[in-house]
C-alpha positions as a printed NumPy array, in Angstrom:
array([[125.287, 103.769, 108.09 ],
       [126.088, 102.125, 111.438],
       [125.181, 103.93 , 114.656],
       [125.73 , 102.426, 118.099],
       [124.819, 104.244, 121.302],
       [125.449, 103.17 , 124.899],
       [125.758,  99.499, 123.959],
       [126.561,  97.149, 126.847],
       [126.48 ,  93.363, 126.928],
       [127.226,  90.768, 129.591],
       [127.711,  87.015, 129.621],
       [126.758,  86.244, 133.186],
       [129.045,  88.379, 135.335],
       [131.536,  88.999, 132.513],
       [131.244,  92.314, 130.691],
       [131.817,  91.904, 126.933],
       [130.868,  95.459, 125.898],
       [130.629,  98.535, 128.106],
       [128.76 , 101.699, 127.054],
       [130.004, 101.472, 123.457],
       [129.087, 104.304, 121.095],
       [130.24 , 104.828, 117.507],
       [129.095, 106.172, 114.15 ],
       [130.392, 104.783, 110.855],
       [129.697, 105.998, 107.335],
       [130.743, 104.871, 103.888],
       [134.215, 103.379, 103.515],
       [136.491, 100.889, 105.235],
       [136.682, 100.868, 109.028],
       [139.218,  98.643, 110.793],
       [138.07 ,  97.347, 114.182],
       [141.29 ,  96.454, 115.944],
       [141.403,  94.57 , 119.219],
       [143.054,  91.615, 120.934],
       [141.213,  88.329, 121.33 ],
       [138.383,  88.779, 123.811],
       [138.086,  92.529, 123.201],
       [134.396,  92.283, 122.277],
       [134.642,  92.361, 118.478],
       [132.617,  89.204, 117.856],
       [130.051,  90.243, 120.462],
       [129.548,  93.536, 118.631],
       [129.059,  91.684, 115.345],
       [126.617,  89.293, 116.992],
       [124.537,  92.256, 118.157],
       [124.736,  94.067, 114.81 ],
       [123.453,  90.958, 113.027],
       [120.742,  90.268, 115.642],
       [122.226,  86.879, 116.484],
       [122.189,  88.079, 120.096],
       [119.511,  90.292, 121.674],
       [120.438,  93.8  , 122.793],
       [120.627,  94.01 , 126.579],
       [121.34 ,  97.72 , 126.883],
       [121.804, 100.521, 124.361],
       [120.685, 101.161, 120.798],
       [121.746, 100.16 , 117.282],
       [120.674, 101.819, 114.032],
       [121.551, 100.491, 110.582],
       [120.983, 102.798, 107.618],
       [119.202, 105.173, 109.984],
       [116.689, 102.581, 111.176],
       [116.246, 100.159, 114.041],
       [117.431,  96.754, 112.754],
       [114.547,  94.876, 111.155],
       [114.063,  92.174, 108.565],
       [114.171,  94.847, 105.866],
       [117.369,  96.519, 107.066],
       [119.073,  93.171, 107.685],
       [118.53 ,  92.384, 104.007],
       [120.95 ,  95.237, 103.255],
       [123.691,  93.714, 105.388],
       [126.383,  91.25 , 104.275],
       [128.462,  89.152, 106.655],
       [131.586,  87.002, 106.551],
       [131.974,  85.045, 109.776],
       [135.264,  84.09 , 111.385],
       [134.463,  80.417, 110.828],
       [133.697,  79.358, 107.263],
       [130.059,  78.522, 106.516],
       [130.514,  77.184, 102.982],
       [129.353,  73.679, 102.057],
       [132.611,  71.94 , 101.174],
       [130.954,  69.272,  99.028],
       [129.195,  71.751,  96.743],
       [130.806,  73.736,  93.959],
       [131.413,  77.461,  94.202],
       [128.465,  78.062,  91.876],
       [126.157,  75.803,  93.881],
       [127.037,  77.565,  97.138],
       [126.252,  80.901,  95.524],
       [123.008,  79.662,  93.969],
       [121.711,  78.34 ,  97.284],
       [122.53 ,  81.64 ,  98.97 ],
       [120.793,  83.542,  96.188],
       [117.7  ,  81.394,  96.66 ],
       [117.464,  82.68 , 100.245],
       [117.015,  86.146,  98.744],
       [114.434,  84.94 ,  96.245],
       [116.801,  84.747,  93.264],
       [116.543,  82.081,  90.593],
       [119.682,  80.081,  89.837],
       [120.198,  82.098,  86.662],
       [119.766,  85.423,  88.448],
       [122.067,  84.316,  91.278],
       [124.88 ,  83.533,  88.864],
       [124.276,  86.78 ,  86.975],
       [124.584,  88.71 ,  90.251],
       [127.703,  86.748,  91.182],
       [129.486,  87.046,  87.824],
       [131.061,  90.526,  88.26 ],
       [132.018,  89.695,  91.846],
       [133.634,  86.433,  90.794],
       [135.635,  88.422,  88.259],
       [136.625,  91.039,  90.856],
       [137.872,  88.366,  93.246],
       [139.542,  86.321,  90.464],
       [137.252,  83.317,  90.901],
       [135.502,  83.082,  87.535],
       [137.43 ,  79.977,  86.514],
       [136.682,  78.234,  89.832],
       [132.882,  78.382,  89.673],
       [132.533,  74.654,  88.904],
       [135.144,  73.53 ,  91.442],
       [134.07 ,  71.983,  94.713],
       [134.878,  74.224,  97.658],
       [136.804,  71.358,  99.239],
       [139.422,  71.687,  96.478],
       [140.003,  75.414,  97.074],
       [142.783,  76.836,  99.209],
       [141.984,  79.057, 102.191],
       [142.3  ,  82.298, 100.262],
       [139.908,  81.203,  97.524],
       [137.395,  79.966, 100.089],
       [137.443,  83.362, 101.791],
       [136.99 ,  85.082,  98.432],
       [134.011,  82.824,  97.733],
       [132.459,  83.859, 101.042],
       [132.984,  87.51 , 100.145],
       [131.284,  87.012,  96.786],
       [128.382,  85.302,  98.545],
       [128.045,  88.103, 101.106],
       [127.909,  90.75 ,  98.352],
       [125.53 ,  89.054,  95.906],
       [122.437,  90.822,  97.238],
       [124.091,  94.276,  96.94 ],
       [124.284,  95.137, 100.655],
       [125.012,  98.628, 101.927],
       [126.876,  97.33 , 104.992],
       [129.485,  94.559, 105.022],
       [130.737,  93.014, 108.268],
       [133.992,  91.038, 108.153],
       [134.865,  89.114, 111.317],
       [138.565,  88.172, 111.13 ],
       [138.215,  87.422, 107.381],
       [141.907,  86.555, 106.939],
       [142.024,  84.091, 109.826],
       [144.196,  81.12 , 108.903],
       [145.542,  82.666, 105.69 ],
       [149.217,  83.094, 104.851],
       [150.628,  86.65 , 104.454],
       [150.35 ,  86.617, 100.652],
       [146.705,  85.503, 100.731],
       [145.914,  88.076, 103.445],
       [147.417,  90.889, 101.377],
       [145.575,  89.764,  98.244],
       [142.23 ,  89.62 , 100.051],
       [142.814,  93.022, 101.628],
       [143.623,  94.583,  98.252],
       [140.441,  93.144,  96.733],
       [138.243,  94.495,  99.548],
       [139.878,  97.93 ,  99.452],
       [139.379,  98.102,  95.7  ],
       [135.725,  97.175,  96.145],
       [135.256,  99.973,  98.701],
       [136.516, 102.472,  96.141],
       [134.044, 101.226,  93.54 ],
       [130.876, 100.792,  95.601],
       [129.058, 102.878,  98.259],
       [129.764, 100.354, 101.01 ],
       [130.273, 100.691, 104.741],
       [132.735,  97.923, 105.636],
       [133.557,  97.065, 109.247],
       [136.597,  94.75 , 109.303],
       [137.425,  93.174, 112.669],
       [141.001,  92.012, 113.156],
       [143.724,  91.566, 115.749],
       [146.451,  91.832, 113.089],
       [147.92 ,  95.328, 113.098],
       [149.736,  94.716, 109.814],
       [146.354,  94.631, 108.047],
       [145.837,  98.332, 108.81 ],
       [147.041, 101.013, 106.376],
       [148.145, 104.452, 107.538],
       [145.085, 106.191, 106.049],
       [142.573, 103.691, 107.421],
       [139.855, 104.67 , 109.849],
       [140.734, 102.685, 112.982],
       [138.699, 101.746, 116.036],
       [140.629, 100.187, 118.927],
       [138.514,  98.022, 121.211],
       [139.804,  96.587, 124.485],
       [137.929,  94.891, 127.314],
       [134.636,  95.946, 125.751],
       [135.414,  99.665, 125.615],
       [136.335, 101.847, 122.651],
       [139.813, 103.162, 123.449],
       [140.313, 105.194, 120.254],
       [138.694, 106.06 , 116.921],
       [140.676, 107.985, 114.316],
       [142.847, 107.569, 111.25 ],
       [145.881, 105.397, 111.912],
       [148.215, 108.282, 111.058],
       [146.332, 110.615, 113.417],
       [146.529, 108.068, 116.231],
       [150.301, 107.841, 115.799],
       [150.62 , 111.623, 115.894],
       [148.265, 112.02 , 118.853],
       [150.095, 109.452, 120.967],
       [153.518, 110.439, 119.635],
       [154.45 , 106.918, 118.61 ],
       [156.225, 105.952, 115.369],
       [154.034, 102.898, 114.743],
       [150.409, 101.907, 115.187],
       [151.645,  98.78 , 116.96 ],
       [153.038, 100.948, 119.748],
       [149.793, 102.929, 119.971],
       [147.846,  99.679, 120.144],
       [150.126,  98.291, 122.859],
       [149.688, 101.463, 124.896],
       [145.895, 101.598, 124.594],
       [145.389,  97.914, 125.344],
       [147.771,  97.776, 128.283],
       [146.352,  97.278, 131.767],
       [148.715, 100.092, 132.782],
       [147.636, 102.428, 130.005],
       [147.986, 105.566, 132.073],
       [151.538, 104.691, 133.075],
       [152.59 , 103.965, 129.497],
       [151.566, 107.299, 128.046]])
């Protein structure tokens, strides 16, 4: 569903991505990297917020276009909800961007609100919600138009451990129910499960791509944290 080939990107003289190639299909994919690894740059290129300088991107087998972008959902690191509108109003305005009437928007949102335990908050102003509920609202909004690809850029940023775990469980459950390709960017290793597909990005290069359990076995480390530390060390070769 997501194919990237030879992708490189620079900000002036600084290299943000270097010859990045990857192929992702249905399911949950955890993009793990420290701050500044290039995760947000990759998302910016996937969503066409930044122009491609070098390399190629294909979404759903096609060059990104207005039509393919309509099949993509996105939750940004920084919240983009209108705090002074209710949950329902935020969702209705988003639905209108996809040509939905208010009634149709709320019909599309209803099962998602139930999945993310937000049905009883639909008439509450976003300003009154805690961080976890705001993030859940953004997830509902990003899924209303039934995308095939969902990009999550540090979706648990600022949440406490309980809220992070709850959000993670809800997304994982959704992946089991729908034919989604979810790319979840994070720097929090504890958000990764042993059976997750993991991509480790560091200094703009893809250092590893495998199941978390396979990465531990391959590098002969008891924890993914140790694998991550090894692959993102400036002395990687010495640490192996």
